[in-house]
Structures are given as structure tokens and as C-alpha cells.
Coordinates of C-alpha atoms in Angstrom, one line a residue:
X1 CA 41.3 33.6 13.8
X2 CA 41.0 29.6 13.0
X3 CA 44.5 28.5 13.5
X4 CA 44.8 25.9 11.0
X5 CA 48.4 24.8 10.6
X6 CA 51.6 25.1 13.0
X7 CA 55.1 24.2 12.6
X8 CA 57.8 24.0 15.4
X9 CA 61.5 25.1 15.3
X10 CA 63.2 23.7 17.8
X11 CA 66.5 25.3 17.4
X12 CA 64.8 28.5 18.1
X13 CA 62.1 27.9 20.4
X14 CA 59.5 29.3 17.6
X15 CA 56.0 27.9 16.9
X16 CA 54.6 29.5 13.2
X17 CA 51.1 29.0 13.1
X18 CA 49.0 30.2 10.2
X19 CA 45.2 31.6 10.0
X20 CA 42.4 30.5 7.3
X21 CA 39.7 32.1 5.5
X22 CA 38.3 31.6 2.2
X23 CA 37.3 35.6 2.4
X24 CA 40.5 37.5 3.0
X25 CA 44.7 36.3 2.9
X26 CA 45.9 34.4 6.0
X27 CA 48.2 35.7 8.6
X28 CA 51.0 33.5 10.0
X29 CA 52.2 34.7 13.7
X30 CA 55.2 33.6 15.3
X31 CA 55.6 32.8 18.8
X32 CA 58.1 32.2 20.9
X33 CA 57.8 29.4 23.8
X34 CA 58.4 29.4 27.5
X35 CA 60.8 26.3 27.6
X36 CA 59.7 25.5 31.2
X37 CA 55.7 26.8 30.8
X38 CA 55.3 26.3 27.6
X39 CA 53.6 29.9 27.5
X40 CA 53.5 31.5 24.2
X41 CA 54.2 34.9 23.8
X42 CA 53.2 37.0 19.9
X43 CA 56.2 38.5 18.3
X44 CA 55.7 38.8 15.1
X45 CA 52.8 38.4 12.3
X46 CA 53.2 38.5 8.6
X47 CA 50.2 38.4 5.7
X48 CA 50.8 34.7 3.4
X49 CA 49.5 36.5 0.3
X50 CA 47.0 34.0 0.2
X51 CA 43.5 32.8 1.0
X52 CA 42.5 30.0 3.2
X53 CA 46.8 29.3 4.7
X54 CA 46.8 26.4 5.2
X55 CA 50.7 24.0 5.3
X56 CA 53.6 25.5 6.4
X57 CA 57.3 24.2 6.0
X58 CA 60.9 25.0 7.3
X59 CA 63.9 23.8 4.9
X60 CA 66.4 21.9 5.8
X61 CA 68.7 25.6 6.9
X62 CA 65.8 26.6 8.9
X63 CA 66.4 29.7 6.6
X64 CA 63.0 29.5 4.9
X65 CA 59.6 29.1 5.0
X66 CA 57.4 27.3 2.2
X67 CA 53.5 28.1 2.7
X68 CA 50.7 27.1 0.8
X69 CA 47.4 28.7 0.6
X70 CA 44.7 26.3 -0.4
X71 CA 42.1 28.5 -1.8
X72 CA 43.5 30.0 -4.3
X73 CA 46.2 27.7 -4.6
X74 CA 49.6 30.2 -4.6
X75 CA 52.4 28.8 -3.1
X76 CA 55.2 31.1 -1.0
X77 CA 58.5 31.1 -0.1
X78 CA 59.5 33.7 2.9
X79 CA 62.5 34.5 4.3
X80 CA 63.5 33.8 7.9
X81 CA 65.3 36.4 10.0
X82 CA 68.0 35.4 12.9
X83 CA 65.5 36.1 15.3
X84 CA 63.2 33.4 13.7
X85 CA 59.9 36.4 12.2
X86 CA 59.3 36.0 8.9
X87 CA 61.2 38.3 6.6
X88 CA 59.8 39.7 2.8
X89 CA 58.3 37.1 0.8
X90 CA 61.2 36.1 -2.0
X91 CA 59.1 33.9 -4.5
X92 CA 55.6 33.1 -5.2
X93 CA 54.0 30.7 -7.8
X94 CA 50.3 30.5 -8.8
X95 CA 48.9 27.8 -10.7
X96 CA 46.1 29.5 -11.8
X97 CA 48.6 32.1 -13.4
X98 CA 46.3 34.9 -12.5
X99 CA 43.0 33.3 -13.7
X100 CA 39.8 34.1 -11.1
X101 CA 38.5 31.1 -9.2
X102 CA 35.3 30.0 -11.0
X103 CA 34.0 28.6 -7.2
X104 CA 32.8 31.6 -5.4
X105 CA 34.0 31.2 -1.7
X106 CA 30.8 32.3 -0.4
X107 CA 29.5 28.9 -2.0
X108 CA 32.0 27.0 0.2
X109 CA 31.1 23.3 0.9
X110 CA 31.7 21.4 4.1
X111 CA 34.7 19.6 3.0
X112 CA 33.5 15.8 4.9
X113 CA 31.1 16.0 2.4
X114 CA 32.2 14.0 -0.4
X115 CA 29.2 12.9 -3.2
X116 CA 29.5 14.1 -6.8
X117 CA 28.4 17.8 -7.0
X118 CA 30.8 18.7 -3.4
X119 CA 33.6 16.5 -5.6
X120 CA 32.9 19.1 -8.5
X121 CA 33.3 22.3 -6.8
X122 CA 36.5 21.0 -5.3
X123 CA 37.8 20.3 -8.5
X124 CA 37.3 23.2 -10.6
X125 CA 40.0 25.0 -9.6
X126 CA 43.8 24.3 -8.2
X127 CA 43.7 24.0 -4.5
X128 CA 47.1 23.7 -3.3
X129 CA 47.3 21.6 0.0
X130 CA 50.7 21.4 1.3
X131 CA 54.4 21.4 0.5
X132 CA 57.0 19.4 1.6
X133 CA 60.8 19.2 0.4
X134 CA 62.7 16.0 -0.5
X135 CA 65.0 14.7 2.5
X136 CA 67.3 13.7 0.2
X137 CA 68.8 16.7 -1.0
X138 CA 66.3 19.0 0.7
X139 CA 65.9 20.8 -2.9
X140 CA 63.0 19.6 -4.6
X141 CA 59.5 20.9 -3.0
X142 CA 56.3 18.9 -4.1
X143 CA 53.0 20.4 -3.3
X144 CA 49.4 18.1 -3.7
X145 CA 46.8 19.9 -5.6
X146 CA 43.8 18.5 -4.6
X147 CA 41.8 20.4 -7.2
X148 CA 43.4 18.9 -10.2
X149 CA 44.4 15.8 -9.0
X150 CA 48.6 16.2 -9.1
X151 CA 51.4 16.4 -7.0
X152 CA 53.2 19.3 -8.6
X153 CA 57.5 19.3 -8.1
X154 CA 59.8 22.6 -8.2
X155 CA 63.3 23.1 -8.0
X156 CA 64.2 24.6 -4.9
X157 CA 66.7 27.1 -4.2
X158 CA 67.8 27.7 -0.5
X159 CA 69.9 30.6 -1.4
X160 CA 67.4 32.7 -3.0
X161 CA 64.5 31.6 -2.1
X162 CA 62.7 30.9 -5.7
X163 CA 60.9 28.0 -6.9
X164 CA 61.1 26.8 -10.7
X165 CA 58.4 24.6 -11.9
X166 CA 59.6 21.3 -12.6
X167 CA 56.5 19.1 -14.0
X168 CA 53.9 17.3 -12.4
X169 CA 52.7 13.9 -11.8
X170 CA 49.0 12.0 -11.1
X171 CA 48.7 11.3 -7.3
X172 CA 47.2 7.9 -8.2
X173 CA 46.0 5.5 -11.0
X174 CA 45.5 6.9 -14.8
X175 CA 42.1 6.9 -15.6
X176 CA 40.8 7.6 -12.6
X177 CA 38.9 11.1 -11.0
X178 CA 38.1 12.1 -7.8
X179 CA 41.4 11.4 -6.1
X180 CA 41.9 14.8 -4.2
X181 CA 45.6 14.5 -3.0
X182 CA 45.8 16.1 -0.2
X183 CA 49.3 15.7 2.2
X184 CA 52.1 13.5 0.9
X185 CA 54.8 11.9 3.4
X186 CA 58.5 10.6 2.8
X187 CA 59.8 7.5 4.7
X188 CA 62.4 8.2 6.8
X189 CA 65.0 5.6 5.6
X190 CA 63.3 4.6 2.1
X191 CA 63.3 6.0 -1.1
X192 CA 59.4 6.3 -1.1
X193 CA 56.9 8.9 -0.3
X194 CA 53.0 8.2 0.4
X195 CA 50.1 10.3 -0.8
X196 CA 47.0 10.1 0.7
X197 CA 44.0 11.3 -1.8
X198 CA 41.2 12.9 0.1
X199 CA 38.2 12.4 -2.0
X200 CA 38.7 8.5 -3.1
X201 CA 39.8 7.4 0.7
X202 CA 43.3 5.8 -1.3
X203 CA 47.1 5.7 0.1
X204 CA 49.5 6.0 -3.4
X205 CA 52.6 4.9 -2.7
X206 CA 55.5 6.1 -5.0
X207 CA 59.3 5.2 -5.2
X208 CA 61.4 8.0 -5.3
X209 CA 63.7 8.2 -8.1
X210 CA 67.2 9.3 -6.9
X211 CA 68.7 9.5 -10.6
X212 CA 66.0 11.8 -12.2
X213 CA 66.7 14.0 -9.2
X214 CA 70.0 14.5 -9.8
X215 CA 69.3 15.3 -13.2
X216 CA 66.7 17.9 -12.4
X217 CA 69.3 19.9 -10.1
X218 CA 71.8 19.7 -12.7
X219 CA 69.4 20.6 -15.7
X220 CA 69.4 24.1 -17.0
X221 CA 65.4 24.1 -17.9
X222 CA 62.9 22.7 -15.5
X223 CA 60.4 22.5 -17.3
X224 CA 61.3 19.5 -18.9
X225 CA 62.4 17.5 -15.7
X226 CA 60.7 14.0 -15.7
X227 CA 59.2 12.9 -12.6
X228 CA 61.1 12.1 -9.7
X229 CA 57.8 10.6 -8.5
X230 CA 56.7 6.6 -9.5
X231 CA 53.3 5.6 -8.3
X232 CA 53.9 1.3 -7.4
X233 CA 50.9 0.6 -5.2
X234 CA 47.5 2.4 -4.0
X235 CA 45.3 1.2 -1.2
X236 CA 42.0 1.8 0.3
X237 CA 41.8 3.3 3.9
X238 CA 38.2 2.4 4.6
X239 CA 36.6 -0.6 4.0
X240 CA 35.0 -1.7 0.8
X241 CA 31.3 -1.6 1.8
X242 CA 31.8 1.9 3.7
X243 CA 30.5 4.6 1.0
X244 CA 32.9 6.6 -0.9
X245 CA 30.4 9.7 -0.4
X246 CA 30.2 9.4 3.5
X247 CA 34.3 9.9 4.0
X248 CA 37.1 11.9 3.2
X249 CA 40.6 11.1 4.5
X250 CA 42.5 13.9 6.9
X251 CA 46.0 13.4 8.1
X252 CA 48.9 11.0 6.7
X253 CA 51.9 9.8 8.9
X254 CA 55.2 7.7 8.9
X255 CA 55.2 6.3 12.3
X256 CA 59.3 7.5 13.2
X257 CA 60.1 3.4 13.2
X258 CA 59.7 3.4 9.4
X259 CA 57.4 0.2 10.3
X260 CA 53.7 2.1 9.7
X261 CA 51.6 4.6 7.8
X262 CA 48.2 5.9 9.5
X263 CA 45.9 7.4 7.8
X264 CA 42.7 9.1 9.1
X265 CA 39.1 8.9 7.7
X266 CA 36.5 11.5 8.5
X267 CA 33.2 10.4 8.0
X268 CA 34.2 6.4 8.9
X269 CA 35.8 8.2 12.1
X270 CA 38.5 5.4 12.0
X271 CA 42.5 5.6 11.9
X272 CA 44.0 2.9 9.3
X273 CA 46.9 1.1 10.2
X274 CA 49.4 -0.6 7.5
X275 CA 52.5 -2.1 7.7
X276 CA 55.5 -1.4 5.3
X277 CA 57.3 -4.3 3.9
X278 CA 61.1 -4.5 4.3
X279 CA 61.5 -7.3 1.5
X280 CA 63.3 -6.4 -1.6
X281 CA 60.8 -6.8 -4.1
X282 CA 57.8 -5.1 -1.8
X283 CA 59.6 -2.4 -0.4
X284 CA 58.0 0.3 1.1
X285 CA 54.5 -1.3 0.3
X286 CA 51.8 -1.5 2.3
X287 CA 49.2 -3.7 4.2
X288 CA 46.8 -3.4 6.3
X289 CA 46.8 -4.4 10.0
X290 CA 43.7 -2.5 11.6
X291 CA 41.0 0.5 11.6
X292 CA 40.5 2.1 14.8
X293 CA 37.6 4.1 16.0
X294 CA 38.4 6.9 16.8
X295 CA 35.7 7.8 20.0
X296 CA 35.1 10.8 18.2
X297 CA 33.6 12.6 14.9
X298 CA 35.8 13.9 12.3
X299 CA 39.5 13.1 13.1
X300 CA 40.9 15.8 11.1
X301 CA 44.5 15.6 12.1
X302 CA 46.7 13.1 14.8
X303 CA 49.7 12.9 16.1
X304 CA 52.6 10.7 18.0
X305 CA 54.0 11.7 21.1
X306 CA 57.8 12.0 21.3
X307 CA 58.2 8.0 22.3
X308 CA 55.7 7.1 19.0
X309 CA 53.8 4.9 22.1
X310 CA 50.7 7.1 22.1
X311 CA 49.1 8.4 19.9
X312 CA 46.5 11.6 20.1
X313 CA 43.2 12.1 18.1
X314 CA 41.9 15.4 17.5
X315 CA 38.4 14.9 16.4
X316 CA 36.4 18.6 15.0
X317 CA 33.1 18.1 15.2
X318 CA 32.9 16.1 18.7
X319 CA 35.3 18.4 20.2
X320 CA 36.8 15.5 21.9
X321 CA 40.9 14.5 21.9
X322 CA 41.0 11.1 22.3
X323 CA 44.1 8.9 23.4
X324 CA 45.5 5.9 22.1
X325 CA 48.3 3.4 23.0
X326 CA 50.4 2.3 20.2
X327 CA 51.9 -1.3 19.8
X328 CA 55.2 -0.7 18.1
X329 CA 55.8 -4.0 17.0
X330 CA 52.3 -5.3 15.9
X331 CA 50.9 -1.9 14.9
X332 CA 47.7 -2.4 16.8
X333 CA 46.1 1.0 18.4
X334 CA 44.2 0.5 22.2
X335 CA 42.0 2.7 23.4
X336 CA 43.1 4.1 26.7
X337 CA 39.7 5.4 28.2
X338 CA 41.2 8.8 28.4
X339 CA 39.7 11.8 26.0

């Protein structure tokens, strides 16, 4: 019911793919893949103790799974068996530290809308939106929380399988509301990670500070970890006449040439295009280099294919996939005709 998420592992031939509802926890089911049909076949399901499952990521071992559940915000961490199904769940975190939701899910808003009162009831509770780990030392998760505008950090344990709380940090400018951070990237050679924020249609870009890592793995309490996070630079993914109310931003990625970051807007039915700058002083910054239509309503999530030369639009509420070529040295996206 309403895939929502899936995650590959090649090493075993699995695809995890997770279910969402607002109204009951999500399910994640485990396939395994016909290498020459690509035929899935079920072999194992597991409940993600959660509502509305929605992100879910392998560590570096390929011993773990980290899921998040955006509704009510918990946050998972499952063991993987040798066969690849999902073992007992070792850890859990919930930011709401057992608090009820004050939203009522059967008062759930369409989430491309964005004006003031839809901002409000996604914001008056946590809403965890994904998790990824650091690929640095593969030990440090950091999960977006749309609801309360952070990008929360734990300490990461492999072995066991727990998560410690390890601080927080704003996913954009002080001072400002409404961000909504939803999915948050690394570079794949730079110390920098980008953050896109939902509701205000931004990119934060943040350097990645290698020493206060170190110090958090070494540190006996967490809870006192400064951020390993440092916002330097936030940009706009739509342009400036374009409504904030009429979009809200989907997907996130680091083209695999270190050389871009797209971003998708739902609502200005466009993918953003910027550059990263290589110079010293402006590394890992951004500009930007186009918006392209997307042919299509409501591009929700993208993706590269394995040469990063194409690029494929999945747009929800035209039903339409719609295909792109991909200059990989000017960064310009070409329609192809084909959907």
C-alpha cells in the first residue's frame, strides 16, 4: 500500500521498500531481484514502528537499517540478517518523547500546498523526514525535521545498533520560519552537505566540520557535542517573482561528478540546476545555471541513470515520467520528447 521510499543493496540483490499512512505504522518489505528479469519476488515484511515510513538507509556494513517515519517523527534502527530481511528493531528515538501529535491525521493537508495555515499544521509537531549517515566516518546519522525546522545529529553505533542524541542545528538562516528541511545530501569528495528546505523553496549549504566530529566520537556525553554542521550559503530554487505559497521543493541530488545539485520544485514544476565552485574561498557553493520544466505536475522525486547522462522525472499528479538529457559539462538539462 503507497510505496513511498526504496533503497537498493547491491551486494545482495535486495530492494527495501517502505509503505505510508498517516493512520496505521508502515510496513517495509524486502525483495529480492531477478538479476536478468529484474522480477521481484516478496520475502520478507517487517512493521517500522511508525506512521507515515517514509526514508530508509543502509550503513556503511550493510549491517543496518536506519528508517524514519515522518508522522510521528520516531526514528529506527533494525538489524539486518545474512540473508538481507530485516531483523528486531535494536534502537528507537522519538522526539516527541511520548507527547501526542497535536495535528490530527485525519486533518492531513496536501503537502504542495504551502500558504500560512498548511505551513502551521506542518509545524506543530516534529516530522522527521529522512536520515542519512556521514561518509566520512559513516558514524554520525543526521535526520531533517521538517516540523521544527532542524537537522538533528546522533552518534551512531554500527555494532549495536543505538543512536545517542548528539544536538541539533537550524537548517537555514537565524531568524527565519517556515524553512521545512526536508532531505539533506553530502558531496562526494567535499566536506559539505546541502539541505533543501521544503516550505521556503531554499538550498542551505553547510561545511562539514571534520574536527568537531572527531570530538563527538571520542566524547563520553553527547549531549553536549557542538555541531558538526556550519550553514555558509542558502539559495533560492525558484525564481523571485514565483510565489512562495504556490511551491514546495521535493528531491535533492549531487550529480555523481561533484559538479551539480538539482533540486525539484513542485508547484513551479521545474528542476533547478547549480553549479558548485571548486575555488578555495567558494568551495562547495553554489550558482545557478538553469530551471527546467519538467513536462509534468508535481515532480516529487528524480533520478540519474547509471552514466549521470539522463536524467528521469517522476511527476505525481500528471502521472507522466518524463526524460531528460543531461550536459555534464555545462549542467544544462534537454528535453528528449520521450515521457
Amino acid at each position: 500500500m503507497n510505496p513511498a521510499f526504496s533503497r537498493f543493496d547491491p551486494r545482495r540483490n535486495l530492494l527495501y521498500t517502505c509503505t505510508e499512512s498517516v493512520a496505521e505504522p508502515g510496513d517495509i518489505v524486502t525483495y529480492s531481484v531477478d538479476p536478468r528479469t529484474g522480477k521481484l519476488f516478496k520475502i520478507g515484511s517487517r512493521s517500522a514502528g511508525g506512521t507515515s515510513t517514509c526514508y530508509l538507509t543502509l550503513d556503511q556494513g550493510c549491517k543496518n537499517m536506519l528508517v524514519v517515519n515522518y508522522w510521528d517523527a520516531t526514528i529506527g534502527v533494525f538489524g539486518l540478517e545474512p540473508s538481507g530481511a530485516l531483523g528486531e528493531a535494536k534502537s528507537f528515538h522519538d522526539p516527541n518523547e511520548g507527547r501526542g501529535m497535536q495535528v490530527s491525521h485525519k486533518k492531513h493537508v496536501n503537502h504542495s500546498e504551502n500558504d500560512p495555515s498548511a505551513q502551521k499544521e506542518r509545524q506543530s509537531d516534529p516530522h522527521s523526514h529522512a536520515v542519512i549517515l556521514d561518509p566520512f566516518f559513516g558514524k554520525i546519522a543526521y535526520v531533517p525535521d521538517l516540523g521544527m525546522d532542524l537537522i538533528r545529529q546522533f552518534r551512531f553505533d554500527p555494532e549495536s545498533g543505538t543512536l545517542e542524541c548528539a544536538g541539533t542545528c537550524r537548517s537555514g538562516p537565524d531568524g527565519r520560519t517556515a524553512l521545512g528541511p526536508r532531505y539533506i545530501e553530502f558531496h562526494p569528495t567535499l566536506p559539505v552537505a546541502y539541505v533543501v528546505n521544503e516550505l521556503s523553496s531554499e538550498v542551505s549549504v553547510f561545511a562539514f566540520d571534520k574536527e568537531n566530529a572527531e570530538r563527538l566520537l571520542c566524547q563520553q556525553d553527547v549531549s553536549t557535542a557542538a555541531p558538526t554542521l556550519r550553514l555558509v550559503q542558502t539559495v533560492r530554487t525558484i525564481p523571485e517573482a514565483w510565489p512562495n505559497d504556490m511551491n514546495t521543493c521535493g528531491r535533492i541530488s549531487v550529480h555523481s561528478s561533484g559538479h551539480f545539485v538539482l533540486v525539484s520544485n513542485r508547484g513551479h514544476n521545474s528542476i533547478t540546476v547549480f553549479r558548485v565552485h571548486s575555488e578555495h574561498d567558494n568551495q562547495g557553493m553554489l550558482s545557478l545555471v538553469q530551471m527546467q520544466h519538467t513536462r509534468g505536475a508535481t515532480p516529487r522525486h528524480f533520478q540519474f541513470d547509471s552514466s549521470g547522462q539522463w536524467l528521469i522525472s517522476a511527476n505525481q499528479d500528471s502521472d507522466k515520467v518524463s526524460v531528460f538529457r543531461f550536459n555534464v559539462a555545462t549542467g544544462n538539462l534537454e528535453w528528449t520528447g520521450h515521457e
